[in-house]
PDB file of C-alpha atoms in Angstrom:
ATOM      1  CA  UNK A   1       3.893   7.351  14.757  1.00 70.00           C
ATOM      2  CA  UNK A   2       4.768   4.122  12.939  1.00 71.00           C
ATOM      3  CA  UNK A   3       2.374   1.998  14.695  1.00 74.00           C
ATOM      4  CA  UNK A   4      -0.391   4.762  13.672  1.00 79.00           C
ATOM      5  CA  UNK A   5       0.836   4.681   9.819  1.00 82.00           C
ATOM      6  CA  UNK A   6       0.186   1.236   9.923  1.00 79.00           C
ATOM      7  CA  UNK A   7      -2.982   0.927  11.247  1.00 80.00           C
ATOM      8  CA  UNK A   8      -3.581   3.441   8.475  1.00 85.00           C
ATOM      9  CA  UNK A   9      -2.318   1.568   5.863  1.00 84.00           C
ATOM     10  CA  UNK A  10      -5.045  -1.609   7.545  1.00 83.00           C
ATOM     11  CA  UNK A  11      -7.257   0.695   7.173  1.00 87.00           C
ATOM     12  CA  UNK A  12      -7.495   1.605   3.876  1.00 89.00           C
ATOM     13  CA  UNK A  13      -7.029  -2.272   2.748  1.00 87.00           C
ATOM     14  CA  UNK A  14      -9.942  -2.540   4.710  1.00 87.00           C
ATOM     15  CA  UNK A  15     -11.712  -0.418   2.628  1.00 90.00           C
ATOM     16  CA  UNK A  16      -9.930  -1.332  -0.190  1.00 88.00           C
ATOM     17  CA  UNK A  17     -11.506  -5.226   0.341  1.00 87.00           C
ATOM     18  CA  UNK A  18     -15.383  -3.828   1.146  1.00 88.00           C
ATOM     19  CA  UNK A  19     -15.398  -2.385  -2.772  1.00 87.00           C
ATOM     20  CA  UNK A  20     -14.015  -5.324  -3.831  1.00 85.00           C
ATOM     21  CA  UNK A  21     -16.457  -7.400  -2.260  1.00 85.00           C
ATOM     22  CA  UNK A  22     -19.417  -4.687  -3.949  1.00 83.00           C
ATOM     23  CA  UNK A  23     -17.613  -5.080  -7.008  1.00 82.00           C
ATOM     24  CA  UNK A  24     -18.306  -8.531  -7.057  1.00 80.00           C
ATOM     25  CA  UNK A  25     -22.063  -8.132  -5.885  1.00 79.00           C
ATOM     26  CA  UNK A  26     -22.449  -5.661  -8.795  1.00 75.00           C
ATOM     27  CA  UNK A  27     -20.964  -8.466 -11.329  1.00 75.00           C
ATOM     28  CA  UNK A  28     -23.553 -10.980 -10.081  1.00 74.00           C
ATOM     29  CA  UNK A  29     -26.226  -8.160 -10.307  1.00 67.00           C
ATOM     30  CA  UNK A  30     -27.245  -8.318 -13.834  1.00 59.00           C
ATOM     31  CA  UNK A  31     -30.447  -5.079 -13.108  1.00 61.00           C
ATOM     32  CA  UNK A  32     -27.888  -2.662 -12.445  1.00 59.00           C
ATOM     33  CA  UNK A  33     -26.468  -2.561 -15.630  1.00 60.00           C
ATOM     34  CA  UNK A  34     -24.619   0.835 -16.371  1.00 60.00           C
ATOM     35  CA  UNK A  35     -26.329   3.061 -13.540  1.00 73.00           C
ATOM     36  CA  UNK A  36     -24.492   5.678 -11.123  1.00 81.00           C
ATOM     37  CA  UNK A  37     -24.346   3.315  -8.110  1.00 83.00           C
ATOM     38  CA  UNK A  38     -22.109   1.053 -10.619  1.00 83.00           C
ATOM     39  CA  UNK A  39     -20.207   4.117 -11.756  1.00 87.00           C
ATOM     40  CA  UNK A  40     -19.365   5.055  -8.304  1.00 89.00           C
ATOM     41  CA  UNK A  41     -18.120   1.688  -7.222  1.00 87.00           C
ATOM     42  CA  UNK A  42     -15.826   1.581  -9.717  1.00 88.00           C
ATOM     43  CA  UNK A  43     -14.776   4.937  -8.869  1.00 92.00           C
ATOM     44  CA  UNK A  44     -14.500   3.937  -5.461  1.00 92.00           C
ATOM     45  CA  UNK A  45     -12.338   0.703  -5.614  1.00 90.00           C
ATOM     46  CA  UNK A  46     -10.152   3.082  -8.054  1.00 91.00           C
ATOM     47  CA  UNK A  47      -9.664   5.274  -4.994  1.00 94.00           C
ATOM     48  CA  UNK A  48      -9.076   2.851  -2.407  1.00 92.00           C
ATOM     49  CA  UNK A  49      -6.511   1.491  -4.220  1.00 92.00           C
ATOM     50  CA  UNK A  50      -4.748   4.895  -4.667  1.00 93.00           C
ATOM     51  CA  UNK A  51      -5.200   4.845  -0.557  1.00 93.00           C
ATOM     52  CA  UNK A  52      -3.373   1.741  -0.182  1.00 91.00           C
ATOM     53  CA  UNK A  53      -0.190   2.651  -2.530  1.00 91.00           C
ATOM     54  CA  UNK A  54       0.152   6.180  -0.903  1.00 93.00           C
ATOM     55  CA  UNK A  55      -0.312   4.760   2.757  1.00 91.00           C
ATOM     56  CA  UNK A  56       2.630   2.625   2.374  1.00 88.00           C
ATOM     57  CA  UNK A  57       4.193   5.578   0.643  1.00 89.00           C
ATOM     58  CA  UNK A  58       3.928   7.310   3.648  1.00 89.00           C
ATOM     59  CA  UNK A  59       5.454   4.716   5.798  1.00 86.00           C
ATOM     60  CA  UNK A  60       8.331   4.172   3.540  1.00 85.00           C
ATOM     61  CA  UNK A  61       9.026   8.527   3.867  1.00 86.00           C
ATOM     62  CA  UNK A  62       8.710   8.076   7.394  1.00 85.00           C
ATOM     63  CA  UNK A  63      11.320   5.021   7.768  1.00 82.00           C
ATOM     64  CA  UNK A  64      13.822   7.152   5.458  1.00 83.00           C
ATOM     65  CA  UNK A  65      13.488  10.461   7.754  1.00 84.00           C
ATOM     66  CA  UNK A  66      13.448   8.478  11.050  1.00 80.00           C
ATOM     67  CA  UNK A  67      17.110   6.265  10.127  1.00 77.00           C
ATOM     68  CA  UNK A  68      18.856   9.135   8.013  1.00 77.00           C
ATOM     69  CA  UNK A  69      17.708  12.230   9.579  1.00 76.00           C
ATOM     70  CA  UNK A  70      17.033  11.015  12.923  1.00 71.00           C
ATOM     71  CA  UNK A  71      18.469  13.843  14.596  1.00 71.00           C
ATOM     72  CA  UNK A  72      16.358  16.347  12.825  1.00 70.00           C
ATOM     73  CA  UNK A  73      13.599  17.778  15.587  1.00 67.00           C
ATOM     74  CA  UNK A  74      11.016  18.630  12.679  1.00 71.00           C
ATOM     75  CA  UNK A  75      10.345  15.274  11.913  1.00 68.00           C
ATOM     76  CA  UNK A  76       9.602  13.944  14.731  1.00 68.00           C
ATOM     77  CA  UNK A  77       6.623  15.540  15.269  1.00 70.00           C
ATOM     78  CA  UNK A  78       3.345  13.960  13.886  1.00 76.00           C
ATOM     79  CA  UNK A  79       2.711  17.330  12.390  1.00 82.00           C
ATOM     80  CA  UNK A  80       4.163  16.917   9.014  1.00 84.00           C
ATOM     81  CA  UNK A  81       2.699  13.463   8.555  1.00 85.00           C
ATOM     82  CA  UNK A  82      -0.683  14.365   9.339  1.00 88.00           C
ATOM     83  CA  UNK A  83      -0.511  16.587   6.829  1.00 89.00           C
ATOM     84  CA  UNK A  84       0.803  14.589   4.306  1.00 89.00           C
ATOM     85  CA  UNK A  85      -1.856  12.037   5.314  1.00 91.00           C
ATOM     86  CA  UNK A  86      -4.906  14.470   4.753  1.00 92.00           C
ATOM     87  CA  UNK A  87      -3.273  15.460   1.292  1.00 93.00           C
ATOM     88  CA  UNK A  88      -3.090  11.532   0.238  1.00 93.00           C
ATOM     89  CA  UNK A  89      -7.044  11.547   1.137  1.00 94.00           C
ATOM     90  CA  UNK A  90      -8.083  14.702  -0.396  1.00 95.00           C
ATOM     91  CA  UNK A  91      -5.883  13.438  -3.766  1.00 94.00           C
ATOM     92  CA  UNK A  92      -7.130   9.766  -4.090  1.00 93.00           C
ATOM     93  CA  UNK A  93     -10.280  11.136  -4.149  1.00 94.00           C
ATOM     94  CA  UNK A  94     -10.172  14.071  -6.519  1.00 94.00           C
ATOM     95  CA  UNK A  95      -7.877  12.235  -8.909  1.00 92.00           C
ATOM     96  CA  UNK A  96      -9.952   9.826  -9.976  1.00 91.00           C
ATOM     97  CA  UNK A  97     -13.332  12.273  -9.582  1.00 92.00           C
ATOM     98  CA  UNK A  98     -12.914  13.981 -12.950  1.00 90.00           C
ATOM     99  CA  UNK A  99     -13.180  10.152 -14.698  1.00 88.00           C
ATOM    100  CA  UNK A 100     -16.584   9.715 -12.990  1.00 88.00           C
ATOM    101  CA  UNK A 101     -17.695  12.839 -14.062  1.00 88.00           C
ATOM    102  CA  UNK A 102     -16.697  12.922 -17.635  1.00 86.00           C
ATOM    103  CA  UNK A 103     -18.158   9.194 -17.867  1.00 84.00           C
ATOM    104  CA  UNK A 104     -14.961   7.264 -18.487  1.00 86.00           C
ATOM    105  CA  UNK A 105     -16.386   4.614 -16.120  1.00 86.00           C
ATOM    106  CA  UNK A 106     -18.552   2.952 -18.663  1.00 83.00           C
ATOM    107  CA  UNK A 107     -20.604  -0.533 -18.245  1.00 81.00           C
ATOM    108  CA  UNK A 108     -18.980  -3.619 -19.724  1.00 77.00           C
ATOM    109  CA  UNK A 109     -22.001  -6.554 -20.259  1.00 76.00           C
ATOM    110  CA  UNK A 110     -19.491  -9.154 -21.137  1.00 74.00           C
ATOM    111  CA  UNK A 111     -18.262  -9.187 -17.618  1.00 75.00           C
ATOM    112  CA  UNK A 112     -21.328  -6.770 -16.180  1.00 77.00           C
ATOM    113  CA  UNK A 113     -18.583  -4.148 -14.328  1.00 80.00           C
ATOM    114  CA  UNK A 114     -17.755  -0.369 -14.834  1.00 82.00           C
ATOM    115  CA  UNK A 115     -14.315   0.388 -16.001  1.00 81.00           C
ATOM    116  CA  UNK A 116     -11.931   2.003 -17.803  1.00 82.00           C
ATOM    117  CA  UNK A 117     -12.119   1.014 -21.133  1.00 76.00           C
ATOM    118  CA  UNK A 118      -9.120  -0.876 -22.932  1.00 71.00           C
ATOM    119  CA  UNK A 119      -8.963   1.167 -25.753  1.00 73.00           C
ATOM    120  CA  UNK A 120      -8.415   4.381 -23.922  1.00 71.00           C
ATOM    121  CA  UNK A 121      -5.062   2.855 -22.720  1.00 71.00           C
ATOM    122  CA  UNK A 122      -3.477   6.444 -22.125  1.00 81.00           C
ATOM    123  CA  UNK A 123      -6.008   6.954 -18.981  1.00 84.00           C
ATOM    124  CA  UNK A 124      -5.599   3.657 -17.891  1.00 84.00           C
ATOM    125  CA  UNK A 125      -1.856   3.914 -17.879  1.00 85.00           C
ATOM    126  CA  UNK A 126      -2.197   7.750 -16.286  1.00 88.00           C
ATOM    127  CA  UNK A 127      -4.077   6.193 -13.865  1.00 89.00           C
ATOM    128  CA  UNK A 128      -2.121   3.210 -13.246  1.00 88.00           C
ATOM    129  CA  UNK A 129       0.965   5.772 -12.666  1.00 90.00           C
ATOM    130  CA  UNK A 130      -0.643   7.802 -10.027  1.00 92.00           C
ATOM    131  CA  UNK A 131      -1.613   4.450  -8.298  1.00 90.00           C
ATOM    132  CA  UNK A 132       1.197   2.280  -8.539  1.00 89.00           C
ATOM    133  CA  UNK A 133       4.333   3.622 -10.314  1.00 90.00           C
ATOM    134  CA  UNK A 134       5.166   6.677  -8.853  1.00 92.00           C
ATOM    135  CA  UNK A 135       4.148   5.239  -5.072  1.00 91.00           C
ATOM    136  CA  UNK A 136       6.786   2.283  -5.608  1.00 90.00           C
ATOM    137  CA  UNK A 137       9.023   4.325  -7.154  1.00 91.00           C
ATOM    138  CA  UNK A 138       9.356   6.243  -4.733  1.00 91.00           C
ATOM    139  CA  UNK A 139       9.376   3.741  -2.052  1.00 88.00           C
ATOM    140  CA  UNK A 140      12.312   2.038  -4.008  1.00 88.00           C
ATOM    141  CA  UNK A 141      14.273   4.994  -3.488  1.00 89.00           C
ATOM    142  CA  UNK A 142      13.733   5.449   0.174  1.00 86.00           C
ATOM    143  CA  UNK A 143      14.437   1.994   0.905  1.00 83.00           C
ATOM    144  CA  UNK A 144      17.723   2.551  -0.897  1.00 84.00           C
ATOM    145  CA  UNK A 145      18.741   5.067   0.856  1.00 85.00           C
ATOM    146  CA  UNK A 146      17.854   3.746   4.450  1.00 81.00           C
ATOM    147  CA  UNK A 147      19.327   0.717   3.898  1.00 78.00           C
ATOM    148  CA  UNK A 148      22.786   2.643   2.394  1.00 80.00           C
ATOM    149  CA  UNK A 149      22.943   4.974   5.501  1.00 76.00           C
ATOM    150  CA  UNK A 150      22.323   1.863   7.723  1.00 72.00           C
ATOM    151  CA  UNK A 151      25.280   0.430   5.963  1.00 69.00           C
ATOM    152  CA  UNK A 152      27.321   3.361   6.617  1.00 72.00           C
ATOM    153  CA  UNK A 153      26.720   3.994  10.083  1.00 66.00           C
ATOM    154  CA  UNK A 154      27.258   0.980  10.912  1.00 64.00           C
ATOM    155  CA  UNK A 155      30.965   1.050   9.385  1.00 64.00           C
ATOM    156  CA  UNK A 156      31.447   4.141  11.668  1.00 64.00           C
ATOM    157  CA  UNK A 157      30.130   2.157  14.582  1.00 62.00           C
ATOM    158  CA  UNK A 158      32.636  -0.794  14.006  1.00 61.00           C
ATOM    159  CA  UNK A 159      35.550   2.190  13.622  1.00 61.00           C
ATOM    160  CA  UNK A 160      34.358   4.358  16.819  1.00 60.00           C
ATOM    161  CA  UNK A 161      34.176   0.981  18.655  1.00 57.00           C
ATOM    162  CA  UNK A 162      37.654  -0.073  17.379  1.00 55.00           C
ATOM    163  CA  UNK A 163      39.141   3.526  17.997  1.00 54.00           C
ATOM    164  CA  UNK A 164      37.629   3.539  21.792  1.00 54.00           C
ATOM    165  CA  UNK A 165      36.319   7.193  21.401  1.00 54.00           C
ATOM    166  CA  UNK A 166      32.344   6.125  21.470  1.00 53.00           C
ATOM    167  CA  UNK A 167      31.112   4.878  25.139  1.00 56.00           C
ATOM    168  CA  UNK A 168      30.130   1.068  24.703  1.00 59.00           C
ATOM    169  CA  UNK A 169      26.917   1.892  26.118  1.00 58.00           C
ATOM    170  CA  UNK A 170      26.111   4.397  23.516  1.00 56.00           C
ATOM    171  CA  UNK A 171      27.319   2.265  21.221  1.00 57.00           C
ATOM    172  CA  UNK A 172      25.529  -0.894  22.102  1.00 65.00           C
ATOM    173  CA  UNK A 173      22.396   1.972  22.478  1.00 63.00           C
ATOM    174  CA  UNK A 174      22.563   2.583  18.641  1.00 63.00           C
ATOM    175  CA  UNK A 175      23.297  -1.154  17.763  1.00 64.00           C
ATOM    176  CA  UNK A 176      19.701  -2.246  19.114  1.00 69.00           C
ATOM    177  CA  UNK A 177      18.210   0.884  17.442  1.00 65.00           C
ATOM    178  CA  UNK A 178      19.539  -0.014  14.068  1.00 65.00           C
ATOM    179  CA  UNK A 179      18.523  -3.947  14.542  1.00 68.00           C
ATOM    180  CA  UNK A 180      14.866  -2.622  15.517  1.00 66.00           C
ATOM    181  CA  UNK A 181      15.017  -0.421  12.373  1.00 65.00           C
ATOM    182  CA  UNK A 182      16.282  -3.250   9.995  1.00 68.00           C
ATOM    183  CA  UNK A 183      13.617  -5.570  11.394  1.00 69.00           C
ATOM    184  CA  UNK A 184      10.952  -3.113  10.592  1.00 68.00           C
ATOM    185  CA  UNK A 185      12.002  -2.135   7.335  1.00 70.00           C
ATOM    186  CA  UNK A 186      12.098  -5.983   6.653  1.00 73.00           C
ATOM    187  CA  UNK A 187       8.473  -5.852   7.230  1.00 74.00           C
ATOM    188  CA  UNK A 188       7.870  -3.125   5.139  1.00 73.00           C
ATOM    189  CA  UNK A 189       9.793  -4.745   2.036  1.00 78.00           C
ATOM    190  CA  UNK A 190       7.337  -8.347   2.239  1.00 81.00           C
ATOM    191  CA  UNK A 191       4.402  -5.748   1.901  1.00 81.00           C
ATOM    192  CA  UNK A 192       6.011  -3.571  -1.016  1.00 82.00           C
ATOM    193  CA  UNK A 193       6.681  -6.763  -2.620  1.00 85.00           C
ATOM    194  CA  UNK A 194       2.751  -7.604  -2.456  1.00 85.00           C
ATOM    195  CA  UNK A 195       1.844  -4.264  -3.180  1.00 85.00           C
ATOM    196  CA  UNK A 196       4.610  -5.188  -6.831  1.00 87.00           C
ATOM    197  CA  UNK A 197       2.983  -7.849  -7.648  1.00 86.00           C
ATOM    198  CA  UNK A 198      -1.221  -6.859  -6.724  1.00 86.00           C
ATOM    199  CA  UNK A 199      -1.377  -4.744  -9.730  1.00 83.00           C
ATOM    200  CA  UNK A 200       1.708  -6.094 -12.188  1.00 84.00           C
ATOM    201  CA  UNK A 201      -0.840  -7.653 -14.251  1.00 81.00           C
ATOM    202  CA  UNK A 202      -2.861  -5.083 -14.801  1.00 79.00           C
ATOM    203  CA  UNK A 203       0.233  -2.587 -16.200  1.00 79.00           C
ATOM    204  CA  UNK A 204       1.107  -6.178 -18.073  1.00 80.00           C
ATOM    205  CA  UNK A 205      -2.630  -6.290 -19.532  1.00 77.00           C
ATOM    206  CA  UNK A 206      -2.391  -2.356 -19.890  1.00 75.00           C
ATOM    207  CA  UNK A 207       0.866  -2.703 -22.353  1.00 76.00           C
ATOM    208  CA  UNK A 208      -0.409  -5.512 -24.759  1.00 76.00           C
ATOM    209  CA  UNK A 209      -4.451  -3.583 -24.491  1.00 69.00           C
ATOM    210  CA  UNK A 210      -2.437  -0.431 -26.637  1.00 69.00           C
ATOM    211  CA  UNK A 211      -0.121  -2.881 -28.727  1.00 73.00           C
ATOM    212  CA  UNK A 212      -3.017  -4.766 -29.872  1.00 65.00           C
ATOM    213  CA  UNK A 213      -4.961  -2.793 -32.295  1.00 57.00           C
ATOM    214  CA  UNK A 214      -7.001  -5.900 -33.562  1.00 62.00           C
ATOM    215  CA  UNK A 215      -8.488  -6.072 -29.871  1.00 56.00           C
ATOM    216  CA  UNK A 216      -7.992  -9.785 -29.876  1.00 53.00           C
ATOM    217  CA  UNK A 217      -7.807  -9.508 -26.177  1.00 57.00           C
ATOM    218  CA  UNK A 218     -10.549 -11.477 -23.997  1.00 61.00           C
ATOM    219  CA  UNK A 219     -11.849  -8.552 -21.601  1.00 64.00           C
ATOM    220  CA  UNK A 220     -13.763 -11.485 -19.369  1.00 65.00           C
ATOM    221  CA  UNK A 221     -10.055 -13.445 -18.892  1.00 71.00           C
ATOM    222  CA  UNK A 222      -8.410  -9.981 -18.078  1.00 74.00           C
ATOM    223  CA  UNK A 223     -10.301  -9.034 -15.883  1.00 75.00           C
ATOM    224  CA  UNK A 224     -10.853 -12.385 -13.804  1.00 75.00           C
ATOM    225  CA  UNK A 225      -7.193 -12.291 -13.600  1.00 78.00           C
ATOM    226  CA  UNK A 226      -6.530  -8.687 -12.568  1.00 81.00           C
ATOM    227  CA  UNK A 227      -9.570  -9.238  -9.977  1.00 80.00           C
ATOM    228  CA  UNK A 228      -8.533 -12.540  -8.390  1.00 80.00           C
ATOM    229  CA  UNK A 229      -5.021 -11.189  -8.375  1.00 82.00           C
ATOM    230  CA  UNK A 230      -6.006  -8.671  -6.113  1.00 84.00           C
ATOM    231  CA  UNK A 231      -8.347 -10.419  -4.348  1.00 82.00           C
ATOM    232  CA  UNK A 232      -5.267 -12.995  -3.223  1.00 84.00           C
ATOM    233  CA  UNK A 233      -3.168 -10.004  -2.815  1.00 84.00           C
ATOM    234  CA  UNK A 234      -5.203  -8.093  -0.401  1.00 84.00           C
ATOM    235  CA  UNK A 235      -5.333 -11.092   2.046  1.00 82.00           C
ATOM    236  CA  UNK A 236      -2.328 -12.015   2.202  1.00 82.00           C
ATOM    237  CA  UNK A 237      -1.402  -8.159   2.782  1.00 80.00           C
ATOM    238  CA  UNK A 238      -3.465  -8.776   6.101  1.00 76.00           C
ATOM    239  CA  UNK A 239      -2.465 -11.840   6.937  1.00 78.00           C
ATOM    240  CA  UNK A 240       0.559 -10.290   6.867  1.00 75.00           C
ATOM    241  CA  UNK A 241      -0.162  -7.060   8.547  1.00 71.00           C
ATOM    242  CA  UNK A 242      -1.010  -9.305  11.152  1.00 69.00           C
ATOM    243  CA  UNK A 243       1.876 -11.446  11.561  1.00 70.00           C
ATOM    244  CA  UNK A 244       4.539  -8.863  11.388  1.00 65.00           C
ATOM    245  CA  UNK A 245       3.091  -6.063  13.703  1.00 64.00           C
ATOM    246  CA  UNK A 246       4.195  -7.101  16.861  1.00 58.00           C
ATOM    247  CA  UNK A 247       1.403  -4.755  18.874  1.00 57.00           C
ATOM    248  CA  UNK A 248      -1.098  -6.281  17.040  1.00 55.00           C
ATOM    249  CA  UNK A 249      -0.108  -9.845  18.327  1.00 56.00           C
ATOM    250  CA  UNK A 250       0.357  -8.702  21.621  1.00 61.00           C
ATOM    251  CA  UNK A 251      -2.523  -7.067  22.304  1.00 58.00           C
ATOM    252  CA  UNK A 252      -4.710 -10.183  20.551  1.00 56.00           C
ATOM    253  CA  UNK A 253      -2.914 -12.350  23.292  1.00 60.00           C
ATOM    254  CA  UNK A 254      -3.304 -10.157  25.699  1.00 62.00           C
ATOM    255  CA  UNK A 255      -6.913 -10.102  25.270  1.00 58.00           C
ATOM    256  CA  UNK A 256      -7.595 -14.114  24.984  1.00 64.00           C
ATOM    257  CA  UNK A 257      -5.421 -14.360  27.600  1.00 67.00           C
ATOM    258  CA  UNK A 258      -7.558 -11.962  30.090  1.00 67.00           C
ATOM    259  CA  UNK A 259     -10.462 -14.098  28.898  1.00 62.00           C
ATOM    260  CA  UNK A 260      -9.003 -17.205  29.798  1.00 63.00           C
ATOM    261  CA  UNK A 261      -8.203 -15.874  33.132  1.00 63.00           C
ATOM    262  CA  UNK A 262     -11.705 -14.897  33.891  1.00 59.00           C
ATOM    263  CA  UNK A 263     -12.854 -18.524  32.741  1.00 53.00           C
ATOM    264  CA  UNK A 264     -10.702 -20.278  34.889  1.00 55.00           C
ATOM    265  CA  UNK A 265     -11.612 -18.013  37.504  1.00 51.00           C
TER     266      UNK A 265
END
C-alpha cells in the first residue's frame, strides 16, 4: 500500500508540472487574453496542487496507522484508503469549481495569467488553507505521534530485552521493522519539508496583499516568485521521489541492466 500511495503522490506532481508548463504557454500567449481555456487552467493548476498536499496527506495517515495501530486488522486493508483517495479527488476538484464558476479566476494583462485576485485576500487565504495549511497540519501531527510511539516502544523493547521475557528473535523481528519504518518516515519528512517551503511565499505574499491597502505591491514580481518557487519545488520533489524510493531504483537498474545483457549478448 505504501509503494501505491507514492506512486500516487508522482502522479499528481505529474500533473501538477503539465499545468504548470500550460500556465506558462498561456503567459507567452498574449490572444488568449481572459477566455475559458485560461480560466480553466488556472482552475486546474489550483486543483493539482490541492492533489499534491492531500496525497502526501494520505501517506502521512497511513505511516501513523501502520507504526501506532499496527495491530489493528481494519487498516490494513486497502479498503479504507481507497476511499479516502477517491474523496481527495472528488474534493480537489469541487473545491475549487465554485471559483471558476462564479468568475473569481479573472485575467491579469500585467503578467497575462488568470488568478485570484490580491484584493480578495479572504479567498485566497480560504484557498490557501484547504491546500496547504490544514494538509501540513495535519501531517505535523501524525509525524508527531509516530515518531513518539516509536520512541516508546522502543523503551519497552530495551526493558523486555533487559528483563528476558521477549524471545530475541521477536525482538530483533520488531527492531528491523521499526528501522524500516524510521527510514521511510525520513523520506517522507525531506518531501513535507518541500511541500513547506513550495507555497510559503505565496501565504507570505497573501499576508502583506491584505495589510497593504495602498496596493503598492508589484503583481508581475509576486507572481514570478510564487511561480519559479514552485517550479524549483516540483523538481526537486521528483528528483527526490526518485532517489528515496528504493523500488523505483531497483526496477530502473533492473531494466538497464537486462538491456545491457542483451547487448553484450
Amino acid at each position: 500500500m505504501s509503494i501505491a500511495l507514492s506512486c500516487h503522490s508522482t502522479i499528481t506532481v505529474i500533473i501538477t508540472n503539465i499545468f504548470l508548463f500550460l500556465t506558462a504557454v498561456f503567459m507567452l500567449n498574449t490572444n488568449l487574453q481572459n477566455s475559458l481555456w485560461c480560466q480553466i487552467n488556472a482552475y486546474c493548476f489550483q486543483a493539482s496542487l490541492i492533489l499534491i498536499y492531500h496525497s502526501y496527506c494520505l501517506q502521512a495517515f497511513h505511516r501513523f496507522v501502520f507504526i501506532v495501530h499496527h495491530n489493528n486488522v481494519y487498516f490494513h486493508g486497502y479498503h479504507i484508503f481507497f476511499a479516502i483517495l477517491i474523496c481527495q479527488w472528488i474534493f480537489a476538484w469541487l473545491y475549487p469549481f465554485r471559483l471558476l464558476l462564479f468568475g473569481i479566476f479573472t485575467y491579469d494583462s500585467t503578467i497575462r495569467l488568470c488568478h485570484i485576485n490580491w484584493d480578495l485576500s479572504l479567498e485566497l487565504f480560504a484557498l490557501l488553507a484547504v491546500q496547504y495549511l490544514i494538509p501540513l497540519t495535519i501531517d505535523v501531527f501524525c509525524y508527531i505521534l509516530v515518531i513518539k510511539h516509536a520512541h516508546l516502544h522502543i523503551i519497552e523493547m530495551t526493558l523486555h530485552r533487559t528483563s528476558q521475557k521477549r524471545q530475541p528473535i521477536v525482538v530483533c523481528q520488531e527492531q528491523r521493522r521499526m528501522k524500516r519504518e524510521f527510514k521511510m518516515l525520513k523520506r517522507i519528512i525531506i518531501i513535507f519539508l518541500a511541500l513547506f517551503i513550495m507555497n510559503f511565499p505565496s501565504l507570505v505574499l497573501i499576508i502583506i496583499a491584505s495589510i497593504d491597502s495602498n496596493g503598492s505591491m508589484s503583481i508581475d514580481y509576486s507572481y514570478r516568485i510564487i511561480l519559479l518557487n514552485m517550479s524549483c519545488i516540483l523538481l526537486l520533489i521528483s528528483i527526490f521521489q526518485f532517489i528515496l524510493t528504493p523500488t523505483v531504483k531497483t526496477l530502473i537498474h533492473d531494466f538497464w541492466k537486462r538491456r545491457k545483457n542483451q547487448v553484450c549478448g
